[in-house]
Each structure stands twice: as structure tokens, then as C-alpha cells.
Coordinates of C-alpha atoms and ligand atoms in Angstrom, one line a residue:
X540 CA 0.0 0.0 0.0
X541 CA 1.5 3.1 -1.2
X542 CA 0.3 6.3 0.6
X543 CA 0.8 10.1 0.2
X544 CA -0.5 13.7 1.5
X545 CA -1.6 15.5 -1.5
X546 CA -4.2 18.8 -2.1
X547 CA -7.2 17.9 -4.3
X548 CA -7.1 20.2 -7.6
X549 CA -10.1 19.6 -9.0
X550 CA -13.0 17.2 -9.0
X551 CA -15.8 16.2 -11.8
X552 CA -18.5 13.3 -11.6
X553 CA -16.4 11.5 -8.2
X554 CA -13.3 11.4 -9.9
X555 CA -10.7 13.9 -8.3
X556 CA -7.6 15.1 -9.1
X557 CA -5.0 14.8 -6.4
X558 CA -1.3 16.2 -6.8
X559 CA 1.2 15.0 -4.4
X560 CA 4.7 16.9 -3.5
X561 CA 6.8 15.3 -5.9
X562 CA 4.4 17.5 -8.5
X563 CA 2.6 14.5 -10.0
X564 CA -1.3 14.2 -10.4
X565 CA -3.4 11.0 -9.8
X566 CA -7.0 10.4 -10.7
X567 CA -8.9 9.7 -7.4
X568 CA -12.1 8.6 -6.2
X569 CA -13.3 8.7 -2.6
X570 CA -13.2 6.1 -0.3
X571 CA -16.2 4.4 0.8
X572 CA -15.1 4.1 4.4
X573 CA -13.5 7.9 4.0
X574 CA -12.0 9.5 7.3
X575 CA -14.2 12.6 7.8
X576 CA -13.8 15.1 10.7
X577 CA -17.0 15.9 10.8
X578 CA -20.1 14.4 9.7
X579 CA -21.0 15.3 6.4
X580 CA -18.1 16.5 5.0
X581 CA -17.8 17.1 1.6
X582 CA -14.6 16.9 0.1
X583 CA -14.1 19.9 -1.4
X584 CA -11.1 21.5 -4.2
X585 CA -8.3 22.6 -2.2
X586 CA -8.4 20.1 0.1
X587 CA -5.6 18.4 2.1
X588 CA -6.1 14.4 1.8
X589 CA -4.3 11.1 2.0
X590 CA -4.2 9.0 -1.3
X591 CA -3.5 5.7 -0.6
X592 CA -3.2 3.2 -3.3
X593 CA -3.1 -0.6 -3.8
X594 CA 0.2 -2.1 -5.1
X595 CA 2.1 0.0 -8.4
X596 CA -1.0 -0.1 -10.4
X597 CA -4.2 0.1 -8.7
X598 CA -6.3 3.0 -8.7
X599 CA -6.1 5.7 -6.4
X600 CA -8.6 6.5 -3.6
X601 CA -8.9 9.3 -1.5
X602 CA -8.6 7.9 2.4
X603 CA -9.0 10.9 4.9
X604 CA -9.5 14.6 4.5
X605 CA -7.2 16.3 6.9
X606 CA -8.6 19.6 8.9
X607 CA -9.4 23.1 6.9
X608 CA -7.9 25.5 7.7
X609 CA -10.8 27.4 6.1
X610 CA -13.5 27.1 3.3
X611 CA -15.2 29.9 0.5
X612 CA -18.2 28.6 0.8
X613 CA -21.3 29.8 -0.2
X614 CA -23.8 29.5 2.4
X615 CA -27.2 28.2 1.6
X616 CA -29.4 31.2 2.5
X617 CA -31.9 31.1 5.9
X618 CA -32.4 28.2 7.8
X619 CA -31.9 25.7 4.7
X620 CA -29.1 23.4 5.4
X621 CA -25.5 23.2 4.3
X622 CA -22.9 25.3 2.3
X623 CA -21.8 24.6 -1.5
X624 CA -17.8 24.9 -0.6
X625 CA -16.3 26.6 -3.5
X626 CA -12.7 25.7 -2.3
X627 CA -10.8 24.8 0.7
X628 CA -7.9 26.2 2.7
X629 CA -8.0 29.5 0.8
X630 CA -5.3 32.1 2.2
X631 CA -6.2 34.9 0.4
X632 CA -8.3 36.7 -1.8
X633 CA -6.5 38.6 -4.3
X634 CA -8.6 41.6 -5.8
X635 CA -7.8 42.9 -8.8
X636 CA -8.4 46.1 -10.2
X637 CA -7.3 48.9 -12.9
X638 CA -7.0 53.0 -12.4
X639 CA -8.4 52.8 -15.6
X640 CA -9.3 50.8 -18.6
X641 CA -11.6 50.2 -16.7
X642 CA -12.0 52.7 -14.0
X643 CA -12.5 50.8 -10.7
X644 CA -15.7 50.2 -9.9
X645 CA -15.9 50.6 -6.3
X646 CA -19.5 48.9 -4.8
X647 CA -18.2 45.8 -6.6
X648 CA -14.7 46.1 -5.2
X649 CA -16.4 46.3 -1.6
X650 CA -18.8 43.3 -2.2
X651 CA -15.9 41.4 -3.3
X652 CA -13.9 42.5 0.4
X653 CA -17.3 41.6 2.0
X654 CA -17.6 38.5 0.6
X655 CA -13.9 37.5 1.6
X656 CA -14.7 39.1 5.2
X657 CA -18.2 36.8 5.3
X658 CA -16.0 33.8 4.5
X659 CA -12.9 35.0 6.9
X660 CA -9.9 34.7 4.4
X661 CA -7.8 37.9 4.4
X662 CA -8.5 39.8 1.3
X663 CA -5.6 42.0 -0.8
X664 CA -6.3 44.9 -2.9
X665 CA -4.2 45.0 -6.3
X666 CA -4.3 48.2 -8.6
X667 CA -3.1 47.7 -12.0
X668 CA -2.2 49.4 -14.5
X669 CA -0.8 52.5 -12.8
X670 CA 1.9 53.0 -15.9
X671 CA -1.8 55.1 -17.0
X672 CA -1.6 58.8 -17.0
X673 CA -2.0 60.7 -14.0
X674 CA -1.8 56.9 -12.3
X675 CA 0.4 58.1 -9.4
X676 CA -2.0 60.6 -8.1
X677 CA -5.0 58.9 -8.7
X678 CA -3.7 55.9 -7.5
X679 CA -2.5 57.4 -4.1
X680 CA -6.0 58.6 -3.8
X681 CA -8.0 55.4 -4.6
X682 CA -5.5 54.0 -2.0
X683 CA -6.0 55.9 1.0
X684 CA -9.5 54.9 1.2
X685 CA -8.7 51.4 0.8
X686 CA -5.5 51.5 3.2
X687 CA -7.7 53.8 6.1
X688 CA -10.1 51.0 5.8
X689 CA -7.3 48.4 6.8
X690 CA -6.1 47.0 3.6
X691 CA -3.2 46.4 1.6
X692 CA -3.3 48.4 -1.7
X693 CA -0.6 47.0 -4.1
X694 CA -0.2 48.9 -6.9
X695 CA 1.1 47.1 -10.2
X696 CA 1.9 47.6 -14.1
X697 CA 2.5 44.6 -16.0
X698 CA 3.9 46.8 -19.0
X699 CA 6.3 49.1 -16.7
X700 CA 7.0 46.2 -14.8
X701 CA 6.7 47.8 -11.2
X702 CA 5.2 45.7 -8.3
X703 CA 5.5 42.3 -9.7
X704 CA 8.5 40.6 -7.6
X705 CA 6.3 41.5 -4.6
X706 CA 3.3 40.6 -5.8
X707 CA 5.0 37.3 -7.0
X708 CA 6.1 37.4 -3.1
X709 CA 2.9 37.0 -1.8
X710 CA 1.7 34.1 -4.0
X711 CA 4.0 32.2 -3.5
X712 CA 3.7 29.4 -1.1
X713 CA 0.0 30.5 -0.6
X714 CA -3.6 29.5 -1.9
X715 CA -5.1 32.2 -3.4
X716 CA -8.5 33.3 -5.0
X717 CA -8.1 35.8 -7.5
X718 CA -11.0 38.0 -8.8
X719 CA -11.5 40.6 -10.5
X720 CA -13.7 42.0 -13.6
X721 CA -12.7 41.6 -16.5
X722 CA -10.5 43.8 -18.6
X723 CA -8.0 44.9 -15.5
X724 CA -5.2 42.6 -16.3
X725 CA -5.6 39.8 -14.5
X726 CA -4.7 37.1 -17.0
X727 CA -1.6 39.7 -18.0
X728 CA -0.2 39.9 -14.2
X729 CA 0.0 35.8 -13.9
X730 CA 1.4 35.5 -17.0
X731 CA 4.0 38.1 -16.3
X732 CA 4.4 36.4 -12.8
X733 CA 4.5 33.0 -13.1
X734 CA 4.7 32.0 -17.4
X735 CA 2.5 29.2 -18.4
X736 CA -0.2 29.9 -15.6
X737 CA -3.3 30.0 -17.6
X738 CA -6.5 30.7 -15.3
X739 CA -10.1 31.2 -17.3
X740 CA -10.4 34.4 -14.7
X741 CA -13.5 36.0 -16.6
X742 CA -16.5 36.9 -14.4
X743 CA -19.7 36.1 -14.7
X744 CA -21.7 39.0 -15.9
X745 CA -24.9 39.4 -13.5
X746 CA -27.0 39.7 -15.7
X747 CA -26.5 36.0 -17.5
X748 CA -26.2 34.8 -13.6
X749 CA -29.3 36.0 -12.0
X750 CA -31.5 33.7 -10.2
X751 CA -30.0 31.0 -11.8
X752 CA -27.6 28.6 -9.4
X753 CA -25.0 27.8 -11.3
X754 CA -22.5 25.1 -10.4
X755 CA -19.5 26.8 -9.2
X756 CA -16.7 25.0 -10.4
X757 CA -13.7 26.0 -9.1
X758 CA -10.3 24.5 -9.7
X759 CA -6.8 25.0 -8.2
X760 CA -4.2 25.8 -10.4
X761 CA -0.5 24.6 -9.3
X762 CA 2.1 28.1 -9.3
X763 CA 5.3 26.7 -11.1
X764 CA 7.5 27.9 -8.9
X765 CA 9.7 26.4 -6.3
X766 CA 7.6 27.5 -3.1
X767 CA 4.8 26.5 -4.3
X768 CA 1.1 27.3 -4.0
X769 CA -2.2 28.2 -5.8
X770 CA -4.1 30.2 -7.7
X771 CA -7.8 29.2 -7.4
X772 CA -9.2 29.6 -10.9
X773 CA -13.3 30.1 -10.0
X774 CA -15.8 31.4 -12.2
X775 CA -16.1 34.3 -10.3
X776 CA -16.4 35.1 -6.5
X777 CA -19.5 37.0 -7.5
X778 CA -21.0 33.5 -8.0
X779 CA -19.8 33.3 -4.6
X780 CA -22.0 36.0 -3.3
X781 CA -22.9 36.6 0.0
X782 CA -25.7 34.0 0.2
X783 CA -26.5 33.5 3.7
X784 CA -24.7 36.3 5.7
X785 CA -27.6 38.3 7.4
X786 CA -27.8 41.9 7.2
X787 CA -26.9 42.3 11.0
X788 CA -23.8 40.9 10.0
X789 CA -22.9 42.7 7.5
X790 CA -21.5 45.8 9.6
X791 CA -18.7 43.9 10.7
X792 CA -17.6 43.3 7.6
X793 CA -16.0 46.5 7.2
X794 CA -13.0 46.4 9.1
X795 CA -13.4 50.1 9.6
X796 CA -17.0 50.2 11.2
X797 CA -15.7 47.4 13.8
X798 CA -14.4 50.0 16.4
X799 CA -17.0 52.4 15.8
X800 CA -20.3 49.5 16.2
X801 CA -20.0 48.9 20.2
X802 CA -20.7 52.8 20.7
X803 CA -24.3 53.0 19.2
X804 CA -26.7 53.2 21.4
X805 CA -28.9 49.9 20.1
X806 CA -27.0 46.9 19.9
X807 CA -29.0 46.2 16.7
X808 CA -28.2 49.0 15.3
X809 CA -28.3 49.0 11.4
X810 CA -26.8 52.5 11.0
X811 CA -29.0 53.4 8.7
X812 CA -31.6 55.5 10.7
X813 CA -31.3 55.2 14.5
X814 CA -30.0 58.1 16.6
X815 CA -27.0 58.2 18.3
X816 CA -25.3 55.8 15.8
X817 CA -21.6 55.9 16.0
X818 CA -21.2 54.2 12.5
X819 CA -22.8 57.7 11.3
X820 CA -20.9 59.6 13.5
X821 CA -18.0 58.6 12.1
X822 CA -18.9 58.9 8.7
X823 CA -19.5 62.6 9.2
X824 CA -16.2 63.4 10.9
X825 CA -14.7 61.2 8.0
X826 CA -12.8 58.6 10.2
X827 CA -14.8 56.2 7.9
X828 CA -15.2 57.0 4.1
X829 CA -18.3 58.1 2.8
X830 CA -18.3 55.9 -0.2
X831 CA -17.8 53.2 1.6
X832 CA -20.5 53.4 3.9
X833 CA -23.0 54.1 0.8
X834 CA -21.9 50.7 -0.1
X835 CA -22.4 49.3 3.2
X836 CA -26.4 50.8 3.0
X837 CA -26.6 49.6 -0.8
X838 CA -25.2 45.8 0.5
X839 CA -27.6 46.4 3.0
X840 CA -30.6 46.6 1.4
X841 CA -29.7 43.8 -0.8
X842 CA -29.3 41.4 2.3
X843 CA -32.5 42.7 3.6
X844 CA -34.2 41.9 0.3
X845 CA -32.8 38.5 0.0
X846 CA -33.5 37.4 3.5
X847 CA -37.6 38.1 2.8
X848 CA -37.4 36.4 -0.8
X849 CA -35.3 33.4 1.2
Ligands
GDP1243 P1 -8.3 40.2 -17.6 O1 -9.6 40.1 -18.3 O2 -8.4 40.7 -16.2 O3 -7.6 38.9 -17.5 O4 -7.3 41.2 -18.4 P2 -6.2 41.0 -19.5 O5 -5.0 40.4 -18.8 O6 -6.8 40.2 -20.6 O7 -5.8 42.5 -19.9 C1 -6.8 43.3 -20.5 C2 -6.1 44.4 -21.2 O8 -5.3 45.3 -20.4 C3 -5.1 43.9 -22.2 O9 -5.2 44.6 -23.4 C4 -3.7 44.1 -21.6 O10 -2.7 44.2 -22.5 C5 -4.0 45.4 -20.8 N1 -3.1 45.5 -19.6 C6 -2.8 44.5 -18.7 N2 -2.0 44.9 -17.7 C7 -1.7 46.2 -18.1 C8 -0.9 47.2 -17.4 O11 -0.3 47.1 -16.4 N3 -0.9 48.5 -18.1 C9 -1.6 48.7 -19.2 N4 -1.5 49.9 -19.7 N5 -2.3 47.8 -19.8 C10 -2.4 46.6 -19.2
ZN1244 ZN1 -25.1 52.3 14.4

């Protein structure tokens, strides 16, 4: 009986994908006696098994799925059971962006870093494309928002070449979802990083999407490099959505808000209309951005609509 750790890659119709450390991939099915932690445990892309298999030419089976470290999961909405796990033992979100070509679109950039918040995986903000004119300024601007807010705004050009070691820095070694729409550069920055990564990064436009559930098929892509690591290739994290997370929750979800929510005077407070809110307060002495918090009311809203259709 050989065995061997290995991280599932992808998975279609019970047959998974399993690549071990030496860098080879084995076609895998799943145990019948499978080693869960948990009852009902799905395995799930991204997760860390043992393959195990009989003699030099058996087939391969998947024996036990080690502990997560963490799931993007979409969360069936209300009190319906279960989550559809998009992947497993995600590090990070990437989010990708341009200053222009296209201009950033901020309400999507902040459901993206709500959606990574809901599903507790650190998100990063990238900004491509700052070789365009007037890109230092604007970018410094677009920036301090983002950076006030408590995240890391890395600012790239894949045709002036600037902030690609260090973005190559921080993939390396790691799992990570990258999103973005479409158009900013995302298929341009892995190739420049890491040649002969092909991803099919395009999002799904909302409008072909709506109401309709979709199988999300993610995969995980292997870096070639020598530390290592992932990029998960999904459809789009807006498939991910933010099924399931209830309005109330939604607050904290902004990093910002967090020190700011203990001080209103309801501990429901939705900060949209009840006095003596400190999430308003704040707003207006700008220690939180007001385009942000016009995102948080629009999100809002759309949680509060979903939860009565649910
Ligand atoms: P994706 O849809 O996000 O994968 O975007 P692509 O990688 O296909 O890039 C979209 C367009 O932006 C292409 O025409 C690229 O050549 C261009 N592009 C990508 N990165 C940069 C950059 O850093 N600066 C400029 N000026 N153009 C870029
Ligand atoms: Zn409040």
C-alpha cells in the first residue's frame, strides 16, 4: 500500500484530481469508508487528503481529508441546510483592479472584500495598471480609502513592470483566490508572474447569472515555482455572493465600522436611521469613508431583500 499527503485540484462526476509533493497528479475517487472530521463532509477543491493506493497499479482512492484551515463557501441562504464549498484552505483573496481601462468600480470592489470578510480569508487589494496617466496621483487617492479601511493596496503595471516581484512574493507558497472584472489585467499579471499559468479568470456577468444557481466549479491551479502554492481559478467570486450572511452581519464586515459598532446606542443597530449611531458619526467626521458606507447601505438593502425572498 503506497500512501501520500496530496491537495485535491479539481474534482468532476467522483473522480478527483489529487497532486502530491513530488508534483505528479493522480485520478482519485473517494473512499467508501472515507476518514471525515466531521459528519457530512464534503470533500471539497483545495483540500488536504491522503491517497493511498493498492500495489504500483491500482487505482487511487482518497482515504481521509485532513482539517481546513478554512472554506469559501457559499452558504445556503436562511435556515436551509449546508454550504456549497467553492474551495478549501483558501489564504487569500487577491482583488484585482485597474485605475483605468476600466475605471474601478468601487461597490463591486467592496462586495468582493465583504464576501472575503463573510468567508474570513484575508483579502488584498491589487491596482493595476498605474503606468496610465495621471496613475500616481490617482492611485494614491483610490489608495487611501482602501489603506484607512485596513487594507493592503498593491499597486502594479504589468507593461512598466513595477510591483511584480512583490506581488510574486505574496503568491508564492500560498492558496489564493483571485478575482476581479474583466479587462483589469488579471490574466496579464499571472502570466508576467508565473509563465504558463493560464487561469479562465473572466466573471460572470450578473446579468447571464441572475437567479439562476450555477454550479460553481472551481479549480486549483499549481504556481510553477519552487515554493509552491495556488491560484484558485473560479468562475467568479461573485457567484460566490454573499448568500447566507444576514444583514446584522454585515457591519462587521468593514473592518473600519468594527471599532465604531460597540458605541451605538442599540445593539441592533443598522446604522441606517437610529439616533445616536456611531457608525454615522463617524462617517461625518470622516474617520470612515463616505463611499464606503454608501456601499455598506446599498449591500444592506440587498441582504434585507434577499433574507424576505429566502
Ligand atoms: P483580464 O480580463 O483581467 O484577464 O485582463 P487581461 O490580462 O486580458 O488584460 C486586459 C487588457 O489590459 C489587455 O489589453 C492588456 O494588455 C492590458 N493590460 C494588462 N495589464 C496592463 C498594465 O499594467 N498596463 C496597461 N497599460 N495595460 C495593461
Ligand atoms: Zn449604528
Amino acid at each position: 500500500m503506497r500512501a501520500s499527503r496530496g491537495v485535491v485540484l479539481n474534482g468532476t462526476g467522483g473522480v478527483w484530481t489529487v497532486r502530491t509533493p513530488d508534483g505528479e497528479q493522480h485520478d482519485a475517487s473517494i473512499r467508501g469508508r472515507l476518514k471525515q472530521d466531521g459528519v457530512g463532509l464534503k470533500l471539497a477543491v483545495g483540500d488536504d487528503v491522503t491517497v493511498e493506493r493498492a500495489g504500483n497499479a491500482g487505482a487511487w482512492a482518497i482515504t481521509t481529508i485532513h482539517p481546513r484551515r478554512g472554506v469559501l463557501a457559499r452558504r445556503a441562504p436562511g435556515r436551509a441546510p449546508g454550504e456549497r464549498i467553492v474551495a478549501a484552505n483558501v489564504d487569500q483573496v487577491l482583488v484585482v483592479f485597474s485605475l483605468a481601462n476600466p475605471e474601478p468600480h468601487v461597490r463591486m470592489l467592496d462586495r468582493f472584500l465583504v464576501i472575503a470578510e463573510g468567508n474570513d480569508i484575508p483579502a488584498r487589494i491589487v491596482l493595476n495598471k498605474i503606468d496610465l496617466p495621471g496613475g500616481v496621483a490617482r492611485a494614491r487617492e483610490f489608495s487611501s480609502v482602501y489603506e484607512e479601511a485596513g487594507y493592503h493596496v498593491h499597486g502594479t503595471s504589468v507593461k512598466a513592470g513595477v510591483g511584480l516581484d512583490e506581488l510574486r512574493a505574496l503568491l508564492a507558497g500560498r492558496t489564493t483566490a483571485l478575482t476581479g472584472p474583466s479587462g483589469v489585467g488579471k490574466s496579464s499579471l499571472v502570466n508576467a508572474l508565473f509563465p504558463g499559468l493560464e487561469l479562465r479568470t473572466a466573471e460572470i456577468s450578473p446579468s447571464v447569472n441572475k437567479g439562476r444557481h450555477t454550479t460553481v466549479g472551481a479549480m486549483l491551479v499549481p504556481i510553477p515555482d519552487a515554493r509552491g502554492g495556488f491560484v484558485v481559478d473560479t468562475p467568479g467570486l461573485r457567484e460566490v455572493g454573499m448568500w447566507g450572511l444576514p444583514p446584522r452581519n454585515l457591519d462587521v464586515c468593514f473592518p473600519e465600522f468594527r471599532e465604531f459598532i460597540g458605541s451605538c446606542r442599540f445593539d441592533d443597530c443598522s446604522h441606517e436611521h437610529e439616533p445616536k449611531c456611531a457608525v454615522r458619526a463617524a462617517v461625518e467626521t470622516g474617520k470612515i469613508s463616505q463611499a464606503r458606507y454608501d456601499s455598506y447601505v446599498k449591500l444592506h438593502a440587498e441582504l434585507v431583500e434577499a433574507e424576505e425572498t429566502w
